[in-house]
Short mmCIF file of C-alpha atoms in Angstrom, two decimals:
data_model
loop_
_atom_site.label_atom_id
_atom_site.label_comp_id
_atom_site.label_asym_id
_atom_site.label_seq_id
_atom_site.Cartn_x
_atom_site.Cartn_y
_atom_site.Cartn_z
CA GLN A 27 -25.25 -21.61 20.78
CA MET A 28 -25.12 -19.46 17.87
CA TYR A 29 -24.95 -20.20 14.25
CA ARG A 30 -21.73 -19.58 12.72
CA TYR A 31 -21.47 -19.31 8.68
CA ARG A 32 -18.54 -21.48 7.18
CA LYS A 33 -16.63 -19.76 4.09
CA LEU A 34 -17.81 -20.64 0.72
CA LYS A 35 -15.52 -23.09 -1.13
CA ASN A 36 -16.58 -21.58 -4.30
CA PRO A 37 -17.80 -17.66 -3.82
CA GLU A 38 -18.24 -17.33 -7.30
CA THR A 39 -20.39 -20.04 -8.16
CA ASP A 40 -21.91 -21.57 -4.78
CA LEU A 41 -24.82 -20.08 -2.74
CA ARG A 42 -26.06 -21.17 0.44
CA LEU A 43 -29.96 -22.01 0.37
CA VAL A 44 -32.53 -22.10 2.98
CA GLN A 45 -35.75 -24.69 4.05
CA ILE A 46 -37.86 -23.96 6.58
CA LEU A 47 -38.87 -26.75 8.35
CA PRO A 48 -42.60 -27.51 9.50
CA GLY A 49 -44.67 -26.27 11.68
CA THR A 50 -47.47 -24.41 13.21
CA ASP A 51 -48.37 -21.16 15.14
CA GLY A 52 -46.28 -21.20 18.06
CA ASP A 53 -43.88 -23.27 17.01
CA PRO A 54 -40.05 -21.78 17.30
CA LEU A 55 -39.01 -21.32 13.33
CA ASN A 56 -36.59 -23.66 12.88
CA CYS A 57 -34.42 -23.43 9.50
CA LEU A 58 -32.03 -25.66 7.17
CA ILE A 59 -29.21 -24.16 5.27
CA CYS A 60 -27.30 -25.76 2.63
CA THR A 61 -24.35 -24.70 0.33
CA ARG A 62 -24.64 -26.24 -3.40
CA SER A 63 -22.71 -24.97 -6.27
CA ALA A 64 -25.33 -22.93 -8.44
CA ARG A 65 -24.75 -25.19 -11.45
CA ARG A 66 -25.96 -28.11 -9.71
CA ILE A 67 -29.26 -26.47 -8.02
CA LYS A 68 -32.50 -27.99 -9.80
CA ARG A 69 -34.67 -24.90 -8.51
CA TYR A 70 -34.86 -22.10 -5.91
CA TYR A 71 -37.44 -19.64 -4.96
CA ALA A 72 -35.42 -16.40 -4.18
CA LEU A 73 -37.25 -13.51 -1.58
CA SER A 74 -37.37 -10.37 -2.35
CA TYR A 75 -38.43 -8.08 1.01
CA ALA A 76 -37.93 -5.35 2.65
CA TRP A 77 -35.70 -5.63 5.79
CA GLY A 78 -37.07 -3.20 8.19
CA ASP A 79 -35.79 -1.93 11.25
CA ALA A 80 -32.67 -3.79 11.59
CA THR A 81 -32.39 -2.86 15.79
CA GLN A 82 -35.55 -4.89 16.07
CA ARG A 83 -34.78 -8.53 15.85
CA VAL A 84 -36.06 -11.67 16.72
CA PRO A 85 -34.25 -15.53 17.35
CA ILE A 86 -34.76 -18.10 15.18
CA LEU A 87 -32.63 -21.44 14.44
CA LEU A 88 -30.18 -22.12 11.82
CA ASN A 89 -29.52 -26.10 11.38
CA GLY A 90 -30.18 -25.86 14.94
CA ARG A 91 -28.27 -22.83 16.45
CA LYS A 92 -29.78 -19.47 17.28
CA ILE A 93 -29.34 -16.78 14.82
CA TYR A 94 -31.39 -13.33 14.52
CA ILE A 95 -32.83 -11.53 11.74
CA THR A 96 -35.28 -8.79 11.45
CA ILE A 97 -39.31 -8.80 12.35
CA ASN A 98 -40.30 -8.20 8.63
CA LEU A 99 -37.87 -11.40 7.59
CA PHE A 100 -39.50 -13.63 10.54
CA THR A 101 -42.86 -12.50 9.17
CA ALA A 102 -42.15 -13.64 5.76
CA LEU A 103 -40.84 -16.91 6.90
CA VAL A 104 -43.72 -17.69 9.26
CA ASN A 105 -45.94 -16.98 6.30
CA LEU A 106 -44.19 -19.08 3.90
CA ARG A 107 -44.04 -22.27 6.61
CA THR A 108 -46.13 -25.52 5.92
CA PRO A 109 -47.47 -27.38 8.79
CA LYS A 110 -46.15 -31.00 7.57
CA LYS A 111 -42.92 -30.58 4.94
CA ALA A 112 -40.35 -28.43 4.35
CA LYS A 113 -41.47 -26.90 1.24
CA ILE A 114 -39.01 -25.26 -1.25
CA CYS A 115 -35.67 -23.98 -0.85
CA LEU A 116 -34.77 -20.71 -0.42
CA TRP A 117 -32.19 -17.78 -1.47
CA ILE A 118 -32.55 -14.79 1.16
CA ASP A 119 -29.87 -12.19 1.36
CA ALA A 120 -30.12 -11.76 5.20
CA LEU A 121 -29.26 -16.08 5.78
CA CYS A 122 -27.59 -16.64 3.08
CA ILE A 123 -24.90 -14.48 2.60
CA ASP A 124 -22.78 -14.10 5.88
CA GLN A 125 -23.29 -10.34 6.72
CA GLU A 126 -20.14 -10.34 9.02
CA ASN A 127 -17.81 -10.98 6.27
CA ILE A 128 -17.50 -8.00 4.61
CA HIS A 129 -15.48 -9.51 1.52
CA GLU A 130 -17.94 -12.56 1.16
CA ARG A 131 -20.84 -9.97 1.52
CA ASP A 132 -19.33 -7.75 -1.54
CA GLN A 133 -18.54 -10.82 -3.53
CA GLN A 134 -22.45 -12.15 -2.98
CA VAL A 135 -23.65 -8.82 -3.42
CA LEU A 136 -22.41 -8.28 -6.79
CA ARG A 137 -24.04 -11.46 -7.32
CA MET A 138 -27.45 -10.85 -6.42
CA ARG A 139 -28.73 -10.13 -10.00
CA SER A 140 -27.84 -13.17 -11.44
CA ILE A 141 -29.41 -15.06 -8.60
CA TYR A 142 -32.27 -13.73 -8.77
CA ALA A 143 -32.37 -13.99 -12.73
CA MET A 144 -31.58 -17.67 -11.84
CA ALA A 145 -34.51 -18.31 -9.28
CA TYR A 146 -37.63 -20.17 -10.63
CA ARG A 147 -39.31 -17.29 -8.82
CA VAL A 148 -38.99 -14.20 -6.91
CA ILE A 149 -41.23 -14.30 -3.67
CA VAL A 150 -42.47 -10.65 -3.14
#
């Protein structure tokens, strides 16, 4: 089954964050996504990357369900994955914003400057 986003309860303060589950080369890329109030988040990293060719997509698992992402994002996530434990919480625009929900996407894009500014670190 495909991953389906749940509506953000408070789009002005809520963020979705992704954790990459452990794995090694050849393992499927498996991630968890959760929603948190920005006021209650202690530390997260923001991933800044070039989306690349949007027509070239590969599947990953997000909360156990399939979602398609660009090859550039896949490569970044594989490089951030560790073999033993889920390491960090990430904010990634392509996964943390419901790209098919135009209203949410517009609201979240307006917040991107503060989302990056509040991040513990931006990974490029």
